[in-house]
């Protein structure tokens, strides 16, 4: 139960609204101030709640700001319909809790639209809304009457809708009966046509059965013939495949023999070409050596007359034999004047003896440069050999008559030097610059002169 306007504090100072024709308003003012028993706002039927919200929304925008509760002031800028739709819950809450607000709404309706909220307006929902706003003791009865009228209206609408559906279903039933009769007639006609077609198809099946049996017999005969032909073809194919495999094996064998022969021929040609090139080089060097020796002999004969010199006939003394060591600069210079001399240098042995403080790359560069200057001055052939196992930079390129070689992986530079000495023709003067005792012994056995690294370095420094 909610208190009436007379129960609010200061309610005696609020002006009485104009008369709306309700019996409660025609009574004595003292009687109106007595508490009334309004309807339960929490259990109002939905149609009555909606109508109360609509009635309040119509008056909300034109009420003085002081008469509008704070939560509803933001709704004043909406249209009445939007106010009723969006603010119905807030409106009903304020109406339930504020008798002053209900009085203000009722006063606006009496002033601007008098008589529309009266009980005899003809609309039970509007009358119930007016009774709720006025706090009429009969408001609960008005709400129930409006609810009953609404339920009766809904029942009449449902009845009318049901009758309309019955009429539609009756028409649909008649249509379906007509369609059923037509469908039955069509089914009878279809049955007759089906029987005729069935008899015709039976005759055709019988004819086709005879043809099928004949075709099956012909197919069996054809399959037998094909089987015989296939067996004969398979036998011929097997024989042809066997012959082909034999021929292919013979061809593969011939091809392998031809490949081996071609490889042997190519190897023989390569060996012959290399042997010929080596022989030509050796022969050229030998001829060059012999020519130099002959030229030197001629010079000696021209200077010394037709016989031996006295010094040549001294007993107990001989010239330097082949393979003798060269221990001083004078002996080295004498050998460097011989024609077609080949100087083979043990690279790291010489460079580490002369300038061990330098990195290996700088040692190689410095030694090759000094050897190039020596080759330019003397015109001799110089080959320098380095171990190639630890070389990570680009190899030093030979310049000005110096050949630079690096041993292959797993091969020592000492072995390369021995191979170079062995490749030279017999009779050509060969000098090997190294202090490695094993290399010295091996090259001297092959007739080469051993040149200590210190002597070569002294010659290179002197220029």
CSV table of C-alpha atoms in Angstrom, one decimal:
chain,number,residue,atom,x,y,z
A,1,UNK,CA,0.0,0.0,0.0
A,2,UNK,CA,1.3,3.5,-0.9
A,3,UNK,CA,0.2,6.7,0.9
A,4,UNK,CA,-2.0,9.2,-0.7
A,5,UNK,CA,-1.1,12.9,-1.4
A,6,UNK,CA,-2.5,13.8,2.0
A,7,UNK,CA,0.1,11.6,3.7
A,8,UNK,CA,3.1,13.4,2.1
A,9,UNK,CA,4.9,16.1,4.1
A,10,UNK,CA,3.6,19.5,3.3
A,11,UNK,CA,0.7,18.1,1.3
A,12,UNK,CA,-1.7,20.7,2.9
A,13,UNK,CA,0.2,23.5,1.0
A,14,UNK,CA,-0.5,22.0,-2.5
A,15,UNK,CA,-3.4,23.5,-4.4
A,16,UNK,CA,-6.3,21.2,-5.1
A,17,UNK,CA,-6.6,20.2,-8.8
A,18,UNK,CA,-9.7,21.0,-10.7
A,19,UNK,CA,-12.6,18.7,-10.4
A,20,UNK,CA,-12.5,15.7,-12.8
A,21,UNK,CA,-16.0,14.4,-12.1
A,22,UNK,CA,-14.8,11.5,-9.9
A,23,UNK,CA,-17.0,10.9,-6.8
A,24,UNK,CA,-13.9,11.2,-4.6
A,25,UNK,CA,-13.4,14.8,-5.8
A,26,UNK,CA,-17.1,15.7,-5.2
A,27,UNK,CA,-16.8,14.7,-1.5
A,28,UNK,CA,-15.8,16.9,1.3
A,29,UNK,CA,-12.2,18.0,1.2
A,30,UNK,CA,-11.6,16.7,4.7
A,31,UNK,CA,-12.8,13.3,3.5
A,32,UNK,CA,-10.3,13.4,0.5
A,33,UNK,CA,-7.4,13.9,2.8
A,34,UNK,CA,-8.1,10.6,4.5
A,35,UNK,CA,-5.9,7.7,3.4
A,36,UNK,CA,-7.2,5.6,0.6
A,37,UNK,CA,-6.4,2.1,-0.4
A,38,UNK,CA,-5.1,2.3,-4.0
A,39,UNK,CA,-4.5,-0.7,-6.3
A,40,UNK,CA,-1.3,-2.7,-6.0
A,41,UNK,CA,1.1,-1.0,-8.4
A,42,UNK,CA,3.4,-4.0,-8.5
A,43,UNK,CA,0.7,-6.3,-9.9
A,44,UNK,CA,-0.9,-4.0,-12.5
A,45,UNK,CA,-1.9,-5.8,-15.7
A,46,UNK,CA,0.3,-5.0,-18.6
A,47,UNK,CA,-2.3,-3.1,-20.6
A,48,UNK,CA,-3.1,-0.8,-17.6
A,49,UNK,CA,0.7,-0.3,-17.0
A,50,UNK,CA,1.1,0.7,-20.6
A,51,UNK,CA,-1.9,3.1,-20.5
A,52,UNK,CA,-0.7,4.8,-17.3
A,53,UNK,CA,2.8,5.3,-18.8
A,54,UNK,CA,1.2,6.8,-22.0
A,55,UNK,CA,-1.0,9.2,-19.9
A,56,UNK,CA,2.0,10.3,-17.8
A,57,UNK,CA,4.2,10.7,-20.9
A,58,UNK,CA,1.7,13.0,-22.6
A,59,UNK,CA,1.9,15.4,-19.6
A,60,UNK,CA,5.6,15.0,-18.8
A,61,UNK,CA,7.0,17.5,-21.3
A,62,UNK,CA,4.7,20.4,-20.3
A,63,UNK,CA,4.9,20.0,-16.5
A,64,UNK,CA,6.9,22.6,-14.6
A,65,UNK,CA,10.5,21.4,-13.9
A,66,UNK,CA,9.9,21.4,-10.2
A,67,UNK,CA,7.0,19.0,-10.6
A,68,UNK,CA,9.0,16.5,-12.6
A,69,UNK,CA,11.1,14.0,-10.6
A,70,UNK,CA,14.8,14.2,-11.3
A,71,UNK,CA,15.1,10.6,-12.9
A,72,UNK,CA,12.4,11.6,-15.4
A,73,UNK,CA,13.7,14.9,-16.5
A,74,UNK,CA,15.9,13.4,-19.2
A,75,UNK,CA,12.8,11.9,-20.8
A,76,UNK,CA,11.1,15.3,-21.3
A,77,UNK,CA,13.0,15.9,-24.6
A,78,UNK,CA,11.6,12.6,-26.1
A,79,UNK,CA,8.4,12.3,-28.0
A,80,UNK,CA,5.4,11.0,-25.9
A,81,UNK,CA,5.4,7.6,-27.6
A,82,UNK,CA,9.2,7.2,-27.1
A,83,UNK,CA,8.8,8.4,-23.4
A,84,UNK,CA,6.2,5.8,-22.8
A,85,UNK,CA,8.2,3.0,-24.5
A,86,UNK,CA,11.6,3.7,-23.0
A,87,UNK,CA,10.7,5.2,-19.7
A,88,UNK,CA,7.7,3.1,-18.6
A,89,UNK,CA,9.5,1.4,-15.7
A,90,UNK,CA,10.9,4.7,-14.4
A,91,UNK,CA,7.6,6.5,-14.8
A,92,UNK,CA,5.6,3.9,-12.9
A,93,UNK,CA,8.2,3.8,-10.1
A,94,UNK,CA,7.9,7.6,-9.6
A,95,UNK,CA,4.1,7.5,-9.8
A,96,UNK,CA,4.0,4.7,-7.2
A,97,UNK,CA,6.4,6.5,-4.8
A,98,UNK,CA,5.3,10.2,-5.3
A,99,UNK,CA,1.7,11.3,-4.7
A,100,UNK,CA,2.7,14.9,-5.6
A,101,UNK,CA,3.8,13.7,-9.1
A,102,UNK,CA,0.5,11.9,-9.5
A,103,UNK,CA,-1.4,15.0,-8.5
A,104,UNK,CA,0.6,17.1,-11.0
A,105,UNK,CA,-0.1,14.7,-13.9
A,106,UNK,CA,-3.8,14.6,-13.0
A,107,UNK,CA,-3.9,18.4,-12.8
A,108,UNK,CA,-2.4,18.7,-16.3
A,109,UNK,CA,-5.0,16.4,-17.8
A,110,UNK,CA,-7.8,18.3,-16.0
A,111,UNK,CA,-6.5,21.6,-17.4
A,112,UNK,CA,-5.6,20.7,-20.9
A,113,UNK,CA,-7.8,17.7,-21.7
A,114,UNK,CA,-10.6,17.8,-19.2
A,115,UNK,CA,-13.0,14.8,-18.9
A,116,UNK,CA,-10.8,12.3,-20.8
A,117,UNK,CA,-9.7,10.5,-17.6
A,118,UNK,CA,-13.2,10.4,-16.2
A,119,UNK,CA,-14.8,7.0,-15.4
A,120,UNK,CA,-17.4,7.4,-18.1
A,121,UNK,CA,-14.9,8.1,-20.9
A,122,UNK,CA,-15.8,4.8,-22.5
A,123,UNK,CA,-12.3,3.3,-22.4
A,124,UNK,CA,-11.8,1.0,-19.3
A,125,UNK,CA,-8.0,1.3,-19.6
A,126,UNK,CA,-8.1,5.2,-19.6
A,127,UNK,CA,-10.6,5.1,-16.7
A,128,UNK,CA,-8.4,2.7,-14.7
A,129,UNK,CA,-5.4,5.0,-15.3
A,130,UNK,CA,-7.3,8.1,-14.1
A,131,UNK,CA,-8.5,6.2,-11.0
A,132,UNK,CA,-4.9,5.2,-10.2
A,133,UNK,CA,-3.6,8.7,-10.6
A,134,UNK,CA,-6.4,10.2,-8.5
A,135,UNK,CA,-5.9,7.6,-5.8
A,136,UNK,CA,-9.5,6.5,-6.1
A,137,UNK,CA,-10.5,3.8,-3.6
A,138,UNK,CA,-12.2,2.0,-6.4
A,139,UNK,CA,-9.1,2.0,-8.5
A,140,UNK,CA,-8.5,-1.7,-7.9
A,141,UNK,CA,-12.0,-2.5,-9.2
A,142,UNK,CA,-11.4,-0.3,-12.2
A,143,UNK,CA,-8.1,-2.1,-12.9
A,144,UNK,CA,-9.8,-5.5,-12.6
A,145,UNK,CA,-12.7,-4.3,-14.9
A,146,UNK,CA,-10.2,-3.1,-17.5
A,147,UNK,CA,-8.3,-6.4,-17.2
A,148,UNK,CA,-11.6,-8.3,-17.7
A,149,UNK,CA,-12.5,-6.1,-20.6
A,150,UNK,CA,-9.1,-6.7,-22.1
A,151,UNK,CA,-9.4,-10.5,-21.6
A,152,UNK,CA,-12.8,-10.5,-23.1
A,153,UNK,CA,-11.6,-8.5,-26.0
A,154,UNK,CA,-8.7,-10.9,-26.4
A,155,UNK,CA,-11.1,-13.9,-26.2
A,156,UNK,CA,-13.4,-12.3,-28.8
A,157,UNK,CA,-10.4,-11.7,-31.1
A,158,UNK,CA,-9.2,-15.2,-30.6
A,159,UNK,CA,-12.7,-16.5,-31.3
A,160,UNK,CA,-13.0,-14.4,-34.5
A,161,UNK,CA,-9.5,-15.6,-35.6
A,162,UNK,CA,-10.5,-19.2,-34.9
A,163,UNK,CA,-13.7,-18.8,-36.9
A,164,UNK,CA,-11.7,-17.2,-39.8
A,165,UNK,CA,-9.3,-20.1,-39.7
A,166,UNK,CA,-12.2,-22.6,-39.7
A,167,UNK,CA,-13.6,-20.9,-42.8
A,168,UNK,CA,-10.2,-21.0,-44.5
A,169,UNK,CA,-9.7,-24.6,-43.5
A,170,UNK,CA,-13.2,-25.5,-44.9
A,171,UNK,CA,-12.4,-23.9,-48.2
A,172,UNK,CA,-9.0,-25.7,-48.2
A,173,UNK,CA,-10.7,-29.0,-47.4
A,174,UNK,CA,-13.1,-28.7,-50.3
A,175,UNK,CA,-10.2,-27.8,-52.6
A,176,UNK,CA,-8.2,-30.8,-51.4
A,177,UNK,CA,-11.3,-33.1,-51.9
A,178,UNK,CA,-11.6,-31.9,-55.4
A,179,UNK,CA,-7.9,-32.4,-56.0
A,180,UNK,CA,-8.1,-35.9,-54.4
A,181,UNK,CA,-10.9,-36.9,-56.8
A,182,UNK,CA,-8.9,-35.6,-59.7
A,183,UNK,CA,-5.8,-37.4,-58.5
A,184,UNK,CA,-7.8,-40.7,-58.2
A,185,UNK,CA,-9.1,-40.3,-61.7
A,186,UNK,CA,-5.6,-39.7,-62.9
A,187,UNK,CA,-4.3,-42.7,-61.0
A,188,UNK,CA,-6.9,-44.9,-62.7
A,189,UNK,CA,-5.9,-43.6,-66.1
A,190,UNK,CA,-2.3,-44.1,-65.1
A,191,UNK,CA,-3.0,-47.7,-64.0
A,192,UNK,CA,-4.5,-48.5,-67.4
A,193,UNK,CA,-1.6,-47.0,-69.3
A,194,UNK,CA,0.8,-48.8,-67.0
A,195,UNK,CA,-0.9,-52.2,-67.7
A,196,UNK,CA,-0.7,-51.6,-71.4
A,197,UNK,CA,3.0,-50.5,-71.2
A,198,UNK,CA,3.7,-53.5,-69.0
A,199,UNK,CA,2.4,-55.9,-71.5
A,200,UNK,CA,4.3,-54.2,-74.3
A,201,UNK,CA,7.5,-54.3,-72.1
A,202,UNK,CA,7.0,-58.0,-71.4
A,203,UNK,CA,6.9,-58.7,-75.1
A,204,UNK,CA,10.0,-56.6,-75.6
A,205,UNK,CA,11.8,-58.4,-72.8
A,206,UNK,CA,11.0,-61.7,-74.3
A,207,UNK,CA,12.4,-60.6,-77.6
A,208,UNK,CA,15.4,-59.1,-76.0
A,209,UNK,CA,16.0,-62.3,-74.0
A,210,UNK,CA,16.2,-64.3,-77.2
A,211,UNK,CA,18.6,-61.8,-78.6
A,212,UNK,CA,20.6,-61.8,-75.4
A,213,UNK,CA,21.0,-65.6,-75.4
A,214,UNK,CA,22.2,-65.4,-79.0
A,215,UNK,CA,24.6,-62.6,-78.1
A,216,UNK,CA,25.9,-64.6,-75.1
A,217,UNK,CA,26.6,-67.6,-77.3
A,218,UNK,CA,28.5,-65.4,-79.7
A,219,UNK,CA,30.4,-63.7,-76.9
A,220,UNK,CA,31.4,-67.1,-75.5
A,221,UNK,CA,32.7,-68.1,-78.9
A,222,UNK,CA,34.5,-64.8,-79.3
A,223,UNK,CA,36.0,-65.0,-75.9
A,224,UNK,CA,37.3,-68.5,-76.6
A,225,UNK,CA,38.9,-67.3,-79.8
A,226,UNK,CA,40.4,-64.3,-78.1
A,227,UNK,CA,41.8,-66.5,-75.4
A,228,UNK,CA,43.5,-68.7,-78.0
A,229,UNK,CA,44.8,-65.6,-79.8
A,230,UNK,CA,46.0,-64.1,-76.5
A,231,UNK,CA,47.8,-67.2,-75.5
A,232,UNK,CA,49.6,-67.4,-78.8
A,233,UNK,CA,50.5,-63.7,-78.7
A,234,UNK,CA,51.8,-64.1,-75.1
A,235,UNK,CA,54.0,-67.0,-76.2
A,236,UNK,CA,55.3,-64.9,-79.2
A,237,UNK,CA,55.8,-61.9,-76.9
A,238,UNK,CA,57.7,-64.0,-74.3
A,239,UNK,CA,60.0,-65.3,-77.1
A,240,UNK,CA,60.5,-61.8,-78.5
A,241,UNK,CA,61.3,-60.4,-75.0
A,242,UNK,CA,63.8,-63.2,-74.3
A,243,UNK,CA,65.5,-62.5,-77.6
A,244,UNK,CA,65.4,-58.8,-76.9
A,245,UNK,CA,67.0,-59.3,-73.5
A,246,UNK,CA,69.7,-61.5,-75.0
A,247,UNK,CA,70.4,-58.9,-77.7
A,248,UNK,CA,70.4,-56.1,-75.1
A,249,UNK,CA,72.9,-58.1,-72.9
A,250,UNK,CA,75.1,-58.5,-76.0
A,251,UNK,CA,74.8,-54.8,-76.8
A,252,UNK,CA,75.6,-53.8,-73.3
A,253,UNK,CA,78.6,-56.0,-73.3
A,254,UNK,CA,79.8,-54.6,-76.6
A,255,UNK,CA,79.1,-51.1,-75.3
A,256,UNK,CA,81.2,-51.8,-72.2
A,257,UNK,CA,84.0,-53.2,-74.2
A,258,UNK,CA,83.9,-50.2,-76.5
A,259,UNK,CA,83.9,-47.9,-73.5
A,260,UNK,CA,86.9,-49.7,-72.0
A,261,UNK,CA,88.7,-49.6,-75.3
A,262,UNK,CA,87.9,-45.9,-75.7
A,263,UNK,CA,89.1,-45.2,-72.1
A,264,UNK,CA,92.3,-47.2,-72.8
A,265,UNK,CA,92.8,-45.3,-76.1
A,266,UNK,CA,92.3,-42.0,-74.4
A,267,UNK,CA,94.6,-42.9,-71.6
A,268,UNK,CA,97.2,-44.1,-74.0
A,269,UNK,CA,96.9,-41.0,-76.0
A,270,UNK,CA,97.2,-38.8,-72.9
A,271,UNK,CA,100.2,-40.8,-71.7
A,272,UNK,CA,101.8,-40.6,-75.1
A,273,UNK,CA,101.1,-36.9,-75.3
A,274,UNK,CA,102.5,-36.2,-71.8
A,275,UNK,CA,105.5,-38.4,-72.5
A,276,UNK,CA,106.1,-36.6,-75.7
A,277,UNK,CA,105.8,-33.2,-74.1
A,278,UNK,CA,108.2,-34.3,-71.3
A,279,UNK,CA,110.6,-35.7,-73.8
A,280,UNK,CA,110.4,-32.6,-75.8
A,281,UNK,CA,111.0,-30.4,-72.8
A,282,UNK,CA,113.9,-32.6,-71.7
A,283,UNK,CA,115.3,-32.7,-75.2
A,284,UNK,CA,115.0,-28.9,-75.5
A,285,UNK,CA,116.7,-28.4,-72.2
A,286,UNK,CA,119.5,-30.9,-73.0
A,287,UNK,CA,120.0,-29.2,-76.4
A,288,UNK,CA,120.1,-25.8,-74.7
A,289,UNK,CA,122.6,-27.2,-72.2
A,290,UNK,CA,124.7,-28.8,-74.8
A,291,UNK,CA,124.6,-25.6,-76.9
A,292,UNK,CA,125.8,-23.6,-73.9
A,293,UNK,CA,128.5,-26.1,-73.2
A,294,UNK,CA,129.6,-26.1,-76.8
A,295,UNK,CA,129.6,-22.3,-76.8
A,296,UNK,CA,131.7,-22.2,-73.7
A,297,UNK,CA,134.0,-24.8,-75.2
A,298,UNK,CA,134.4,-22.8,-78.3
A,299,UNK,CA,135.2,-19.7,-76.2
A,300,UNK,CA,137.7,-21.7,-74.3
A,301,UNK,CA,139.3,-23.1,-77.4
A,302,UNK,CA,139.5,-19.7,-79.0
A,303,UNK,CA,141.2,-18.2,-76.0
A,304,UNK,CA,143.4,-21.1,-75.1
A,305,UNK,CA,144.6,-22.2,-78.5
A,306,UNK,CA,144.4,-25.7,-79.8
A,307,UNK,CA,145.7,-27.7,-76.7
A,308,UNK,CA,145.0,-28.0,-73.1
A,309,UNK,CA,146.2,-25.3,-70.7
A,310,UNK,CA,148.9,-26.1,-68.2
A,311,UNK,CA,146.6,-25.7,-65.3
A,312,UNK,CA,144.2,-28.3,-66.8
A,313,UNK,CA,147.0,-30.9,-66.6
A,314,UNK,CA,147.9,-30.4,-62.9
A,315,UNK,CA,147.7,-33.8,-61.2
A,316,UNK,CA,145.7,-34.2,-57.9
A,317,UNK,CA,143.0,-31.7,-58.6
A,318,UNK,CA,139.6,-31.9,-60.4
A,319,UNK,CA,136.7,-29.5,-61.1
A,320,UNK,CA,133.5,-29.4,-59.1
A,321,UNK,CA,131.6,-32.7,-59.7
A,322,UNK,CA,127.9,-32.9,-60.3
A,323,UNK,CA,126.0,-32.8,-57.0
A,324,UNK,CA,128.7,-30.9,-55.1
A,325,UNK,CA,127.5,-28.5,-52.4
A,326,UNK,CA,127.7,-24.8,-53.0
A,327,UNK,CA,129.0,-23.3,-49.8
A,328,UNK,CA,129.9,-19.7,-50.7
A,329,UNK,CA,128.8,-16.8,-52.9
A,330,UNK,CA,131.7,-17.3,-55.4
A,331,UNK,CA,130.7,-20.9,-56.2
A,332,UNK,CA,127.0,-19.8,-56.5
A,333,UNK,CA,127.9,-17.0,-58.9
A,334,UNK,CA,130.0,-19.4,-61.0
A,335,UNK,CA,127.1,-21.8,-61.3
A,336,UNK,CA,124.6,-19.0,-62.1
A,337,UNK,CA,126.7,-18.2,-65.1
A,338,UNK,CA,126.2,-21.6,-66.6
A,339,UNK,CA,123.7,-21.9,-69.4
A,340,UNK,CA,120.2,-23.3,-68.7
A,341,UNK,CA,120.6,-23.3,-64.9
A,342,UNK,CA,117.5,-24.3,-62.9
A,343,UNK,CA,117.3,-23.0,-59.3
A,344,UNK,CA,114.8,-24.9,-57.2
A,345,UNK,CA,114.0,-23.2,-53.8
A,346,UNK,CA,112.6,-24.9,-50.7
A,347,UNK,CA,110.3,-21.9,-49.9
A,348,UNK,CA,109.6,-22.1,-46.2
A,349,UNK,CA,113.0,-23.4,-45.4
A,350,UNK,CA,114.6,-20.3,-46.9
A,351,UNK,CA,112.1,-17.8,-45.7
A,352,UNK,CA,112.0,-19.0,-42.1
A,353,UNK,CA,115.8,-18.9,-42.1
A,354,UNK,CA,115.9,-15.3,-43.4
A,355,UNK,CA,112.9,-13.6,-41.8
A,356,UNK,CA,111.1,-15.9,-39.3
A,357,UNK,CA,109.5,-12.9,-37.5
A,358,UNK,CA,107.1,-12.3,-40.5
A,359,UNK,CA,103.8,-14.1,-41.0
A,360,UNK,CA,103.9,-16.9,-43.6
A,361,UNK,CA,102.0,-14.9,-46.2
A,362,UNK,CA,104.5,-12.0,-45.9
A,363,UNK,CA,107.4,-14.5,-46.0
A,364,UNK,CA,106.2,-15.9,-49.3
A,365,UNK,CA,105.6,-12.4,-50.8
A,366,UNK,CA,109.1,-11.2,-49.8
A,367,UNK,CA,111.0,-14.3,-50.9
A,368,UNK,CA,109.2,-14.4,-54.3
A,369,UNK,CA,109.9,-10.7,-54.9
A,370,UNK,CA,113.7,-11.2,-54.2
A,371,UNK,CA,113.8,-14.3,-56.4
A,372,UNK,CA,112.1,-12.3,-59.2
A,373,UNK,CA,114.9,-9.7,-59.0
A,374,UNK,CA,117.5,-12.4,-59.2
A,375,UNK,CA,115.9,-14.0,-62.2
A,376,UNK,CA,115.7,-10.6,-63.9
A,377,UNK,CA,119.5,-10.1,-63.4
A,378,UNK,CA,120.7,-13.5,-64.3
A,379,UNK,CA,118.0,-14.9,-66.7
A,380,UNK,CA,118.0,-18.3,-65.0
A,381,UNK,CA,114.9,-20.5,-64.4
A,382,UNK,CA,113.7,-20.3,-60.8
A,383,UNK,CA,111.0,-22.5,-59.1
A,384,UNK,CA,110.0,-22.0,-55.5
A,385,UNK,CA,108.0,-24.7,-53.7
A,386,UNK,CA,105.9,-24.1,-50.6
A,387,UNK,CA,103.9,-26.5,-48.4
A,388,UNK,CA,100.2,-26.0,-49.4
A,389,UNK,CA,98.6,-27.6,-46.3
A,390,UNK,CA,98.3,-24.4,-44.2
A,391,UNK,CA,97.6,-21.9,-47.0
A,392,UNK,CA,94.3,-20.1,-46.5
A,393,UNK,CA,94.9,-16.9,-48.5
A,394,UNK,CA,95.3,-16.7,-52.3
A,395,UNK,CA,98.6,-18.3,-53.4
A,396,UNK,CA,101.4,-15.9,-54.4
A,397,UNK,CA,101.6,-15.6,-58.1
A,398,UNK,CA,105.0,-15.9,-59.8
A,399,UNK,CA,106.5,-12.8,-61.5
A,400,UNK,CA,109.5,-12.1,-63.6
A,401,UNK,CA,110.6,-15.6,-64.4
A,402,UNK,CA,109.7,-17.2,-61.0
A,403,UNK,CA,107.5,-20.3,-60.9
A,404,UNK,CA,105.6,-20.6,-57.6
A,405,UNK,CA,104.2,-24.1,-56.6
A,406,UNK,CA,102.2,-25.3,-53.6
A,407,UNK,CA,102.2,-28.9,-52.7
A,408,UNK,CA,98.8,-30.7,-52.8
A,409,UNK,CA,96.9,-31.8,-49.7
A,410,UNK,CA,98.8,-34.7,-48.1
A,411,UNK,CA,101.9,-34.1,-50.1
A,412,UNK,CA,105.1,-32.5,-48.7
A,413,UNK,CA,107.0,-29.8,-50.4
A,414,UNK,CA,110.2,-31.9,-50.1
A,415,UNK,CA,108.6,-34.6,-52.3
A,416,UNK,CA,107.7,-32.0,-54.9
A,417,UNK,CA,111.3,-30.8,-54.9
A,418,UNK,CA,112.6,-34.4,-55.4
A,419,UNK,CA,110.1,-34.8,-58.3
A,420,UNK,CA,111.3,-31.6,-59.9
A,421,UNK,CA,114.9,-32.7,-59.8
A,422,UNK,CA,114.0,-36.2,-61.1
A,423,UNK,CA,112.1,-34.6,-64.0
A,424,UNK,CA,115.2,-32.7,-65.3
A,425,UNK,CA,117.2,-34.2,-68.1
A,426,UNK,CA,120.6,-35.6,-67.2
A,427,UNK,CA,123.3,-33.1,-67.8
A,428,UNK,CA,121.4,-29.9,-67.0
A,429,UNK,CA,122.8,-28.0,-64.0
A,430,UNK,CA,120.2,-27.9,-61.2
A,431,UNK,CA,120.6,-26.1,-57.8
A,432,UNK,CA,118.4,-26.9,-54.8
A,433,UNK,CA,118.3,-24.2,-52.1
A,434,UNK,CA,117.5,-25.8,-48.8
A,435,UNK,CA,119.1,-26.6,-45.4
A,436,UNK,CA,117.0,-29.8,-45.0
A,437,UNK,CA,119.6,-32.6,-44.7
A,438,UNK,CA,117.3,-35.3,-46.0
A,439,UNK,CA,116.4,-33.2,-49.1
A,440,UNK,CA,120.1,-32.3,-49.7
A,441,UNK,CA,121.1,-36.0,-49.6
A,442,UNK,CA,118.3,-37.1,-52.0
A,443,UNK,CA,118.9,-34.4,-54.6
A,444,UNK,CA,122.7,-34.8,-54.6
A,445,UNK,CA,122.2,-38.5,-55.4
A,446,UNK,CA,120.3,-37.4,-58.5
A,447,UNK,CA,123.1,-35.0,-59.6
A,448,UNK,CA,121.7,-31.7,-58.3
A,449,UNK,CA,123.8,-29.1,-56.5
A,450,UNK,CA,122.8,-28.4,-52.9
A,451,UNK,CA,122.7,-24.7,-52.0
A,452,UNK,CA,122.4,-23.8,-48.3
A,453,UNK,CA,119.5,-21.4,-47.5
A,454,UNK,CA,121.9,-18.9,-45.8
A,455,UNK,CA,124.1,-18.6,-49.0
A,456,UNK,CA,121.0,-18.0,-51.2
A,457,UNK,CA,119.8,-15.3,-48.7
A,458,UNK,CA,123.2,-13.6,-48.7
A,459,UNK,CA,123.1,-13.5,-52.5
A,460,UNK,CA,119.5,-12.1,-52.5
A,461,UNK,CA,120.5,-9.4,-50.0
A,462,UNK,CA,123.6,-8.4,-51.9
A,463,UNK,CA,121.5,-8.1,-55.1
